[in-house]
PDB file of C-alpha atoms and ligand atoms in Angstrom:
ATOM      1  CA  MET A   1       0.000   0.000   0.000  1.00 51.00           C
ATOM      2  CA  ALA A   2       1.324   3.473  -0.895  1.00 57.00           C
ATOM      3  CA  GLU A   3       2.418   5.570   2.082  1.00 64.00           C
ATOM      4  CA  GLU A   4       0.178   8.562   2.787  1.00 79.00           C
ATOM      5  CA  THR A   5       1.687  12.015   2.435  1.00 92.00           C
ATOM      6  CA  LEU A   6       1.755  14.173   5.521  1.00 96.00           C
ATOM      7  CA  VAL A   7       0.012  17.472   4.755  1.00 97.00           C
ATOM      8  CA  VAL A   8       0.042  20.596   6.949  1.00 98.00           C
ATOM      9  CA  ARG A   9      -2.835  22.953   6.063  1.00 98.00           C
ATOM     10  CA  ARG A  10      -3.278  26.302   7.756  1.00 98.00           C
ATOM     11  CA  ILE A  11      -6.832  26.662   9.116  1.00 98.00           C
ATOM     12  CA  GLY A  12      -6.733  29.933  11.073  1.00 98.00           C
ATOM     13  CA  ALA A  13      -5.304  33.390  10.450  1.00 98.00           C
ATOM     14  CA  ALA A  14      -3.920  33.888  13.971  1.00 98.00           C
ATOM     15  CA  ALA A  15      -3.084  30.230  14.746  1.00 98.00           C
ATOM     16  CA  GLY A  16      -4.074  26.714  13.781  1.00 98.00           C
ATOM     17  CA  ALA A  17      -3.115  24.040  11.260  1.00 98.00           C
ATOM     18  CA  GLU A  18      -4.685  20.722  10.360  1.00 98.00           C
ATOM     19  CA  ILE A  19      -2.399  17.755   9.827  1.00 98.00           C
ATOM     20  CA  THR A  20      -3.523  14.847   7.690  1.00 98.00           C
ATOM     21  CA  GLY A  21      -1.780  11.869   6.094  1.00 97.00           C
ATOM     22  CA  ILE A  22      -0.486  10.541   9.400  1.00 97.00           C
ATOM     23  CA  ASP A  23      -1.684   7.787  11.745  1.00 97.00           C
ATOM     24  CA  LEU A  24      -0.673   8.739  15.282  1.00 97.00           C
ATOM     25  CA  SER A  25      -1.260   5.197  16.547  1.00 97.00           C
ATOM     26  CA  HIS A  26       1.972   4.214  14.745  1.00 96.00           C
ATOM     27  CA  ASP A  27       5.491   5.281  15.655  1.00 94.00           C
ATOM     28  CA  LEU A  28       6.474   8.423  13.781  1.00 95.00           C
ATOM     29  CA  THR A  29       9.711   8.563  11.817  1.00 95.00           C
ATOM     30  CA  ASN A  30      12.137  11.315  12.805  1.00 96.00           C
ATOM     31  CA  ASP A  31      11.353  13.095   9.523  1.00 95.00           C
ATOM     32  CA  GLN A  32       7.603  13.028  10.208  1.00 96.00           C
ATOM     33  CA  PHE A  33       8.161  14.285  13.743  1.00 97.00           C
ATOM     34  CA  ALA A  34      10.406  17.101  12.490  1.00 97.00           C
ATOM     35  CA  VAL A  35       7.638  18.338  10.143  1.00 97.00           C
ATOM     36  CA  ILE A  36       5.031  18.213  12.929  1.00 98.00           C
ATOM     37  CA  HIS A  37       7.392  19.917  15.381  1.00 98.00           C
ATOM     38  CA  GLN A  38       8.049  22.769  12.956  1.00 98.00           C
ATOM     39  CA  ALA A  39       4.295  23.039  12.312  1.00 98.00           C
ATOM     40  CA  LEU A  40       3.691  23.486  16.061  1.00 98.00           C
ATOM     41  CA  LEU A  41       6.252  26.290  16.207  1.00 98.00           C
ATOM     42  CA  ASP A  42       4.708  27.942  13.126  1.00 98.00           C
ATOM     43  CA  HIS A  43       0.984  27.506  13.891  1.00 98.00           C
ATOM     44  CA  LEU A  44       0.784  26.937  17.700  1.00 98.00           C
ATOM     45  CA  VAL A  45      -2.363  24.764  17.474  1.00 98.00           C
ATOM     46  CA  LEU A  46      -2.244  21.473  15.533  1.00 98.00           C
ATOM     47  CA  CYS A  47      -5.331  19.460  14.833  1.00 98.00           C
ATOM     48  CA  PHE A  48      -5.204  15.808  13.715  1.00 98.00           C
ATOM     49  CA  PRO A  49      -8.699  14.652  12.647  1.00 98.00           C
ATOM     50  CA  ASP A  50      -9.900  11.038  12.468  1.00 98.00           C
ATOM     51  CA  GLN A  51      -7.378   9.399  14.769  1.00 98.00           C
ATOM     52  CA  THR A  52      -8.224   6.152  16.542  1.00 98.00           C
ATOM     53  CA  LEU A  53      -6.035   6.289  19.626  1.00 98.00           C
ATOM     54  CA  SER A  54      -5.770   4.231  22.795  1.00 97.00           C
ATOM     55  CA  ALA A  55      -4.485   5.811  25.998  1.00 97.00           C
ATOM     56  CA  ASP A  56      -1.094   4.209  25.309  1.00 97.00           C
ATOM     57  CA  ASP A  57      -1.022   5.669  21.771  1.00 98.00           C
ATOM     58  CA  GLN A  58      -1.704   9.156  23.152  1.00 98.00           C
ATOM     59  CA  ILE A  59       1.014   8.749  25.764  1.00 97.00           C
ATOM     60  CA  ALA A  60       3.518   7.495  23.170  1.00 97.00           C
ATOM     61  CA  PHE A  61       2.882  10.517  20.909  1.00 98.00           C
ATOM     62  CA  ALA A  62       3.043  12.941  23.855  1.00 98.00           C
ATOM     63  CA  ARG A  63       6.388  11.444  24.932  1.00 97.00           C
ATOM     64  CA  ARG A  64       7.895  12.407  21.585  1.00 97.00           C
ATOM     65  CA  TRP A  65       7.729  15.998  22.865  1.00 97.00           C
ATOM     66  CA  GLY A  66       9.208  15.443  26.312  1.00 97.00           C
ATOM     67  CA  ASP A  67       8.449  14.166  29.793  1.00 97.00           C
ATOM     68  CA  LEU A  68       4.822  14.186  30.826  1.00 97.00           C
ATOM     69  CA  ALA A  69       3.434  16.324  33.609  1.00 91.00           C
ATOM     70  CA  ILE A  70       1.341  15.018  36.495  1.00 89.00           C
ATOM     71  CA  HIS A  71      -1.277  17.627  37.346  1.00 89.00           C
ATOM     72  CA  PRO A  72      -0.976  19.105  40.865  1.00 87.00           C
ATOM     73  CA  ASN A  73      -4.744  19.529  41.428  1.00 88.00           C
ATOM     74  CA  LEU A  74      -6.606  17.110  39.140  1.00 88.00           C
ATOM     75  CA  ALA A  75      -6.567  13.329  39.463  1.00 88.00           C
ATOM     76  CA  GLY A  76      -5.441  11.365  36.418  1.00 92.00           C
ATOM     77  CA  MET A  77      -7.155   8.277  34.998  1.00 93.00           C
ATOM     78  CA  LYS A  78      -6.833   5.152  37.143  1.00 91.00           C
ATOM     79  CA  ASP A  79      -4.361   3.233  34.959  1.00 93.00           C
ATOM     80  CA  HIS A  80      -2.916   6.318  33.277  1.00 95.00           C
ATOM     81  CA  PRO A  81      -2.157   9.064  35.806  1.00 95.00           C
ATOM     82  CA  GLU A  82      -0.720  11.248  33.011  1.00 95.00           C
ATOM     83  CA  ILE A  83      -4.163  11.474  31.350  1.00 97.00           C
ATOM     84  CA  ILE A  84      -6.925  13.638  32.773  1.00 96.00           C
ATOM     85  CA  ALA A  85     -10.497  13.049  31.673  1.00 95.00           C
ATOM     86  CA  VAL A  86     -11.841  16.539  30.950  1.00 96.00           C
ATOM     87  CA  GLU A  87     -15.550  15.968  31.252  1.00 96.00           C
ATOM     88  CA  ARG A  88     -18.707  18.029  31.209  1.00 94.00           C
ATOM     89  CA  ARG A  89     -22.059  16.353  31.889  1.00 94.00           C
ATOM     90  CA  PRO A  90     -25.569  17.673  31.251  1.00 94.00           C
ATOM     91  CA  GLY A  91     -26.526  19.936  34.151  1.00 89.00           C
ATOM     92  CA  ASP A  92     -22.989  21.119  34.936  1.00 91.00           C
ATOM     93  CA  THR A  93     -22.979  24.908  35.170  1.00 88.00           C
ATOM     94  CA  GLY A  94     -19.225  25.190  35.025  1.00 87.00           C
ATOM     95  CA  HIS A  95     -16.297  23.281  33.599  1.00 89.00           C
ATOM     96  CA  LEU A  96     -12.543  23.070  33.532  1.00 91.00           C
ATOM     97  CA  GLY A  97     -10.712  25.803  31.630  1.00 89.00           C
ATOM     98  CA  SER A  98     -13.570  28.264  31.221  1.00 89.00           C
ATOM     99  CA  GLU A  99     -11.359  31.315  31.956  1.00 93.00           C
ATOM    100  CA  TRP A 100      -8.581  32.483  29.627  1.00 96.00           C
ATOM    101  CA  HIS A 101      -5.321  30.825  30.662  1.00 96.00           C
ATOM    102  CA  ASN A 102      -2.047  29.215  29.747  1.00 96.00           C
ATOM    103  CA  ASP A 103      -2.064  25.831  31.483  1.00 95.00           C
ATOM    104  CA  THR A 104      -0.880  25.583  35.113  1.00 96.00           C
ATOM    105  CA  THR A 105       1.308  28.707  35.210  1.00 97.00           C
ATOM    106  CA  SER A 106       1.336  28.360  39.010  1.00 96.00           C
ATOM    107  CA  LEU A 107       4.148  25.832  38.462  1.00 97.00           C
ATOM    108  CA  GLU A 108       7.809  26.844  38.371  1.00 97.00           C
ATOM    109  CA  LYS A 109       8.027  25.069  35.001  1.00 97.00           C
ATOM    110  CA  PRO A 110       4.558  25.205  33.404  1.00 97.00           C
ATOM    111  CA  PRO A 111       3.734  22.652  30.678  1.00 97.00           C
ATOM    112  CA  MET A 112       5.170  23.523  27.245  1.00 98.00           C
ATOM    113  CA  GLY A 113       2.237  21.923  25.511  1.00 97.00           C
ATOM    114  CA  THR A 114      -1.076  20.217  26.004  1.00 98.00           C
ATOM    115  CA  MET A 115      -2.622  17.426  23.955  1.00 98.00           C
ATOM    116  CA  MET A 116      -6.342  16.750  24.021  1.00 98.00           C
ATOM    117  CA  TYR A 117      -8.175  13.849  22.352  1.00 98.00           C
ATOM    118  CA  SER A 118     -11.929  14.067  21.831  1.00 98.00           C
ATOM    119  CA  LYS A 119     -14.083  11.091  22.886  1.00 98.00           C
ATOM    120  CA  ILE A 120     -17.560  12.697  23.109  1.00 98.00           C
ATOM    121  CA  VAL A 121     -18.302  16.013  21.379  1.00 97.00           C
ATOM    122  CA  PRO A 122     -21.536  18.041  21.807  1.00 96.00           C
ATOM    123  CA  PRO A 123     -23.644  18.373  18.629  1.00 96.00           C
ATOM    124  CA  VAL A 124     -23.151  22.142  18.914  1.00 96.00           C
ATOM    125  CA  GLY A 125     -20.970  24.161  21.282  1.00 96.00           C
ATOM    126  CA  GLY A 126     -18.019  23.076  23.410  1.00 96.00           C
ATOM    127  CA  ASP A 127     -15.456  24.782  21.176  1.00 98.00           C
ATOM    128  CA  THR A 128     -12.009  25.769  22.457  1.00 98.00           C
ATOM    129  CA  VAL A 129     -10.749  29.270  21.637  1.00 98.00           C
ATOM    130  CA  PHE A 130      -7.039  30.036  21.401  1.00 98.00           C
ATOM    131  CA  ALA A 131      -5.347  33.458  21.301  1.00 98.00           C
ATOM    132  CA  ASN A 132      -1.870  34.003  19.868  1.00 98.00           C
ATOM    133  CA  GLN A 133       0.298  35.778  22.442  1.00 98.00           C
ATOM    134  CA  TYR A 134       3.100  36.640  20.005  1.00 98.00           C
ATOM    135  CA  ALA A 135       0.472  38.663  18.117  1.00 98.00           C
ATOM    136  CA  ALA A 136      -0.799  40.190  21.364  1.00 98.00           C
ATOM    137  CA  TYR A 137       2.723  41.282  22.325  1.00 98.00           C
ATOM    138  CA  ASP A 138       3.561  42.575  18.843  1.00 98.00           C
ATOM    139  CA  ALA A 139       0.431  44.751  18.796  1.00 98.00           C
ATOM    140  CA  LEU A 140       1.398  46.646  21.973  1.00 98.00           C
ATOM    141  CA  SER A 141       2.858  50.152  21.642  1.00 98.00           C
ATOM    142  CA  SER A 142       6.613  50.582  22.031  1.00 98.00           C
ATOM    143  CA  GLY A 143       5.931  52.510  25.264  1.00 98.00           C
ATOM    144  CA  MET A 144       3.948  49.609  26.748  1.00 98.00           C
ATOM    145  CA  LYS A 145       6.558  47.078  25.579  1.00 98.00           C
ATOM    146  CA  ASP A 146       9.291  49.129  27.275  1.00 98.00           C
ATOM    147  CA  MET A 147       7.262  49.324  30.471  1.00 97.00           C
ATOM    148  CA  LEU A 148       6.618  45.546  30.544  1.00 98.00           C
ATOM    149  CA  ASP A 149      10.244  44.718  29.796  1.00 94.00           C
ATOM    150  CA  GLY A 150      11.715  43.083  32.934  1.00 95.00           C
ATOM    151  CA  MET A 151       8.379  43.129  34.789  1.00 98.00           C
ATOM    152  CA  ARG A 152       7.361  39.922  36.568  1.00 98.00           C
ATOM    153  CA  ALA A 153       4.027  38.627  37.854  1.00 98.00           C
ATOM    154  CA  VAL A 154       3.070  36.281  40.673  1.00 98.00           C
ATOM    155  CA  HIS A 155       1.092  33.211  39.557  1.00 98.00           C
ATOM    156  CA  GLY A 156      -0.788  30.879  41.905  1.00 97.00           C
ATOM    157  CA  ASP A 157      -3.502  28.222  41.755  1.00 93.00           C
ATOM    158  CA  SER A 158      -5.895  29.512  44.458  1.00 88.00           C
ATOM    159  CA  ARG A 159      -8.589  30.365  41.874  1.00 89.00           C
ATOM    160  CA  VAL A 160      -8.603  26.873  40.376  1.00 86.00           C
ATOM    161  CA  ALA A 161      -8.111  24.673  43.470  1.00 89.00           C
ATOM    162  CA  GLY A 162      -8.187  24.677  47.262  1.00 88.00           C
ATOM    163  CA  PRO A 163     -11.069  24.993  49.713  1.00 84.00           C
ATOM    164  CA  ARG A 164     -11.923  28.564  48.652  1.00 84.00           C
ATOM    165  CA  ALA A 165     -12.112  27.888  44.911  1.00 83.00           C
ATOM    166  CA  GLY A 166     -15.637  26.473  45.218  1.00 82.00           C
ATOM    167  CA  LEU A 167     -15.671  24.949  41.710  1.00 85.00           C
ATOM    168  CA  ASN A 168     -16.540  21.336  42.467  1.00 86.00           C
ATOM    169  CA  LYS A 169     -20.208  21.880  43.235  1.00 86.00           C
ATOM    170  CA  ARG A 170     -20.741  23.160  39.676  1.00 85.00           C
ATOM    171  CA  ARG A 171     -18.871  20.640  37.572  1.00 83.00           C
ATOM    172  CA  THR A 172     -18.041  17.002  36.914  1.00 88.00           C
ATOM    173  CA  ASN A 173     -14.272  17.612  36.874  1.00 83.00           C
ATOM    174  CA  LYS A 174     -13.152  17.729  40.485  1.00 86.00           C
ATOM    175  CA  THR A 175     -10.170  19.785  41.534  1.00 87.00           C
ATOM    176  CA  ASP A 176      -8.390  19.357  44.892  1.00 86.00           C
ATOM    177  CA  GLU A 177     -10.483  21.441  47.298  1.00 87.00           C
ATOM    178  CA  SER A 178      -9.395  19.582  50.447  1.00 86.00           C
ATOM    179  CA  ASP A 179      -8.482  21.445  53.634  1.00 87.00           C
ATOM    180  CA  ASP A 180      -4.866  20.287  53.498  1.00 90.00           C
ATOM    181  CA  TRP A 181      -4.355  21.657  49.958  1.00 90.00           C
ATOM    182  CA  ARG A 182      -1.519  24.198  49.751  1.00 94.00           C
ATOM    183  CA  GLU A 183      -1.228  26.910  47.117  1.00 93.00           C
ATOM    184  CA  THR A 184       1.621  26.705  44.588  1.00 94.00           C
ATOM    185  CA  VAL A 185       3.003  30.157  43.798  1.00 96.00           C
ATOM    186  CA  ASN A 186       5.710  31.133  41.322  1.00 97.00           C
ATOM    187  CA  MET A 187       6.950  34.285  39.618  1.00 98.00           C
ATOM    188  CA  HIS A 188       7.168  34.562  35.826  1.00 98.00           C
ATOM    189  CA  PRO A 189       8.080  37.338  33.381  1.00 98.00           C
ATOM    190  CA  VAL A 190       5.078  39.300  32.063  1.00 98.00           C
ATOM    191  CA  VAL A 191       6.597  38.898  28.600  1.00 98.00           C
ATOM    192  CA  ARG A 192       8.351  35.590  28.008  1.00 98.00           C
ATOM    193  CA  THR A 193      10.745  34.567  25.269  1.00 98.00           C
ATOM    194  CA  HIS A 194       9.791  31.336  23.534  1.00 98.00           C
ATOM    195  CA  PRO A 195      12.728  28.974  24.138  1.00 98.00           C
ATOM    196  CA  GLU A 196      12.574  27.511  20.611  1.00 98.00           C
ATOM    197  CA  THR A 197      11.557  30.407  18.345  1.00 98.00           C
ATOM    198  CA  GLY A 198      13.168  33.243  20.344  1.00 98.00           C
ATOM    199  CA  LYS A 199       9.983  35.304  19.840  1.00 98.00           C
ATOM    200  CA  LYS A 200       8.371  37.327  22.640  1.00 98.00           C
ATOM    201  CA  ALA A 201       4.889  36.463  23.922  1.00 98.00           C
ATOM    202  CA  LEU A 202       2.640  38.127  26.485  1.00 98.00           C
ATOM    203  CA  TYR A 203       2.483  35.807  29.517  1.00 98.00           C
ATOM    204  CA  VAL A 204      -0.237  36.743  32.019  1.00 98.00           C
ATOM    205  CA  ASN A 205      -3.643  35.066  32.340  1.00 97.00           C
ATOM    206  CA  VAL A 206      -6.932  35.462  34.166  1.00 95.00           C
ATOM    207  CA  ALA A 207      -6.927  32.042  35.842  1.00 95.00           C
ATOM    208  CA  TYR A 208      -3.474  32.029  37.469  1.00 96.00           C
ATOM    209  CA  THR A 209      -1.891  35.523  37.538  1.00 98.00           C
ATOM    210  CA  LEU A 210      -2.436  37.058  40.988  1.00 97.00           C
ATOM    211  CA  ARG A 211      -0.555  40.360  40.888  1.00 98.00           C
ATOM    212  CA  LEU A 212       2.569  42.085  39.631  1.00 98.00           C
ATOM    213  CA  GLU A 213       5.859  41.738  41.501  1.00 98.00           C
ATOM    214  CA  ASN A 214       6.342  44.324  44.291  1.00 97.00           C
ATOM    215  CA  MET A 215       2.789  45.628  43.891  1.00 97.00           C
ATOM    216  CA  THR A 216      -0.453  45.011  45.717  1.00 97.00           C
ATOM    217  CA  THR A 217      -3.350  43.259  44.006  1.00 96.00           C
ATOM    218  CA  GLU A 218      -5.208  46.579  43.771  1.00 98.00           C
ATOM    219  CA  GLU A 219      -2.214  48.338  42.233  1.00 98.00           C
ATOM    220  CA  SER A 220      -1.673  45.513  39.737  1.00 98.00           C
ATOM    221  CA  GLN A 221      -5.263  45.026  38.635  1.00 98.00           C
ATOM    222  CA  PRO A 222      -5.746  47.935  36.187  1.00 98.00           C
ATOM    223  CA  LEU A 223      -2.684  46.976  34.132  1.00 98.00           C
ATOM    224  CA  LEU A 224      -3.479  43.255  34.322  1.00 98.00           C
ATOM    225  CA  ASP A 225      -7.081  43.914  33.252  1.00 98.00           C
ATOM    226  CA  PHE A 226      -5.851  45.855  30.241  1.00 98.00           C
ATOM    227  CA  LEU A 227      -3.436  43.038  29.295  1.00 98.00           C
ATOM    228  CA  TYR A 228      -6.104  40.329  29.729  1.00 98.00           C
ATOM    229  CA  GLU A 229      -8.565  42.169  27.472  1.00 97.00           C
ATOM    230  CA  HIS A 230      -5.859  42.928  24.947  1.00 98.00           C
ATOM    231  CA  SER A 231      -4.565  39.320  24.964  1.00 98.00           C
ATOM    232  CA  HIS A 232      -7.720  37.893  23.377  1.00 97.00           C
ATOM    233  CA  ARG A 233      -8.665  40.559  20.865  1.00 98.00           C
ATOM    234  CA  PRO A 234     -10.666  38.751  18.139  1.00 98.00           C
ATOM    235  CA  GLU A 235      -7.923  39.122  15.529  1.00 98.00           C
ATOM    236  CA  PHE A 236      -5.503  37.141  17.736  1.00 98.00           C
ATOM    237  CA  THR A 237      -7.880  34.180  18.085  1.00 98.00           C
ATOM    238  CA  TYR A 238      -8.561  30.827  16.469  1.00 98.00           C
ATOM    239  CA  ARG A 239     -11.817  29.105  17.488  1.00 98.00           C
ATOM    240  CA  HIS A 240     -11.580  25.343  17.318  1.00 98.00           C
ATOM    241  CA  ARG A 241     -14.611  23.191  16.526  1.00 98.00           C
ATOM    242  CA  TRP A 242     -14.137  19.603  17.668  1.00 98.00           C
ATOM    243  CA  SER A 243     -15.211  16.401  16.022  1.00 97.00           C
ATOM    244  CA  GLU A 244     -14.926  12.994  17.618  1.00 98.00           C
ATOM    245  CA  LYS A 245     -11.560  11.197  17.505  1.00 98.00           C
ATOM    246  CA  MET A 246      -9.631  14.398  16.927  1.00 98.00           C
ATOM    247  CA  LEU A 247      -6.330  15.066  18.626  1.00 98.00           C
ATOM    248  CA  VAL A 248      -5.307  18.679  19.200  1.00 98.00           C
ATOM    249  CA  LEU A 249      -1.895  19.761  20.432  1.00 98.00           C
ATOM    250  CA  TRP A 250      -1.201  23.344  21.487  1.00 98.00           C
ATOM    251  CA  ASP A 251       1.803  25.403  22.551  1.00 98.00           C
ATOM    252  CA  ASN A 252       1.216  26.863  26.022  1.00 98.00           C
ATOM    253  CA  ARG A 253       4.264  29.091  25.736  1.00 98.00           C
ATOM    254  CA  ALA A 254       2.656  31.385  23.173  1.00 98.00           C
ATOM    255  CA  LEU A 255      -1.112  30.910  23.562  1.00 98.00           C
ATOM    256  CA  VAL A 256      -3.894  31.526  26.014  1.00 98.00           C
ATOM    257  CA  HIS A 257      -7.056  29.481  25.577  1.00 98.00           C
ATOM    258  CA  LEU A 258     -10.480  28.860  27.061  1.00 97.00           C
ATOM    259  CA  ALA A 259     -13.191  26.220  26.818  1.00 96.00           C
ATOM    260  CA  LEU A 260     -16.508  27.846  25.895  1.00 96.00           C
ATOM    261  CA  ASN A 261     -19.225  27.412  28.510  1.00 92.00           C
ATOM    262  CA  ASP A 262     -22.090  27.080  26.005  1.00 94.00           C
ATOM    263  CA  CYS A 263     -23.307  23.472  26.021  1.00 91.00           C
ATOM    264  CA  PRO A 264     -25.131  22.999  29.369  1.00 90.00           C
ATOM    265  CA  THR A 265     -27.309  20.108  28.171  1.00 93.00           C
ATOM    266  CA  SER A 266     -24.582  18.120  26.416  1.00 94.00           C
ATOM    267  CA  HIS A 267     -22.002  15.545  27.383  1.00 96.00           C
ATOM    268  CA  ARG A 268     -18.415  16.430  26.413  1.00 97.00           C
ATOM    269  CA  LEU A 269     -15.471  14.148  27.144  1.00 97.00           C
ATOM    270  CA  MET A 270     -11.824  14.713  26.293  1.00 97.00           C
ATOM    271  CA  GLU A 271      -8.596  13.036  27.358  1.00 98.00           C
ATOM    272  CA  ARG A 272      -5.844  15.509  28.126  1.00 97.00           C
ATOM    273  CA  ILE A 273      -2.092  15.129  28.573  1.00 98.00           C
ATOM    274  CA  GLN A 274       0.360  17.892  29.471  1.00 97.00           C
ATOM    275  CA  ILE A 275       4.006  17.899  28.415  1.00 98.00           C
ATOM    276  CA  ARG A 276       6.527  19.344  30.847  1.00 97.00           C
ATOM    277  CA  GLY A 277       8.071  22.678  30.029  1.00 97.00           C
ATOM    278  CA  ASP A 278      10.973  24.732  31.267  1.00 96.00           C
ATOM    279  CA  ARG A 279      11.208  27.819  33.437  1.00 98.00           C
ATOM    280  CA  PRO A 280       9.894  30.846  31.498  1.00 98.00           C
ATOM    281  CA  PHE A 281      12.475  33.582  30.813  1.00 98.00           C
TER     282      PHE A 281
HETATM  283  C1  SIN B 301      -8.142  23.145  29.133  1.00 85.41           C
HETATM  284  O1  SIN B 301      -8.210  24.311  29.473  1.00 85.41           O
HETATM  285  O2  SIN B 301      -7.090  22.523  29.224  1.00 85.41           O
HETATM  286  C2  SIN B 301      -9.371  22.451  28.570  1.00 85.41           C
HETATM  287  C3  SIN B 301      -9.833  23.091  27.311  1.00 85.41           C
HETATM  288  C4  SIN B 301     -11.099  22.481  26.790  1.00 85.41           C
HETATM  289  O3  SIN B 301     -11.723  21.654  27.451  1.00 85.41           O
HETATM  290  O4  SIN B 301     -11.500  22.847  25.686  1.00 85.41           O
END
């Protein structure tokens, strides 16, 4: 049988490419991986439709990118602790990832990428929206860029976990809200340099950024609010519509994203793996 040709097709103006002609349940050659790796750096969101993947297949593909992260606040699947079932059931009024964020920036070394595989997709709704943070940074004035240069922000997970988060009563996905939970807090640059492309990306987000370094929350908030609003201007976004058996991989170092909260009567089930990253600089 003739080998299929791997095709990378751009599907969004700000981010997003579809990759066809590849079966991710098989080992990739180094040449195939090099093309996919470059596509991630170029397009930030890669979508692989029509993939039939076991948990082990997903883990094997994720491991091509690096070590896998174990989530600090969400329990993994019983036999596969690296995989989190991201699930929304009819009647849930909230769900995981419904605020703009880069994943788990409370960590000293937040994940470089996240892979999500769709098992059950609502007939309408349940899209994921991504915003390109290179574009967000580039669109700032030179005065704002100069001001942000060298600035750092404190990130923590108290809005997404812990006894005060209060998320579990509204959603199927349970975060650690136990009394002995302890907040993870780390400082990151407000503008980070992507370790592979060398490009600058805005790096603050609604879910995890708490305040700016050496400032109170109140002092920080006006500037952070401006940056949050700016970070997801429509022209920086790519809205992803899922179909079943689709694998999507995204680059957390240069994107914020959110899961739309618009399918309250539907069941949505994804399997998600995070790939370890390095310390932002
Ligand atoms: C996430 O924020 O990692 C989940 C996104 C989604 O469910 O679409």
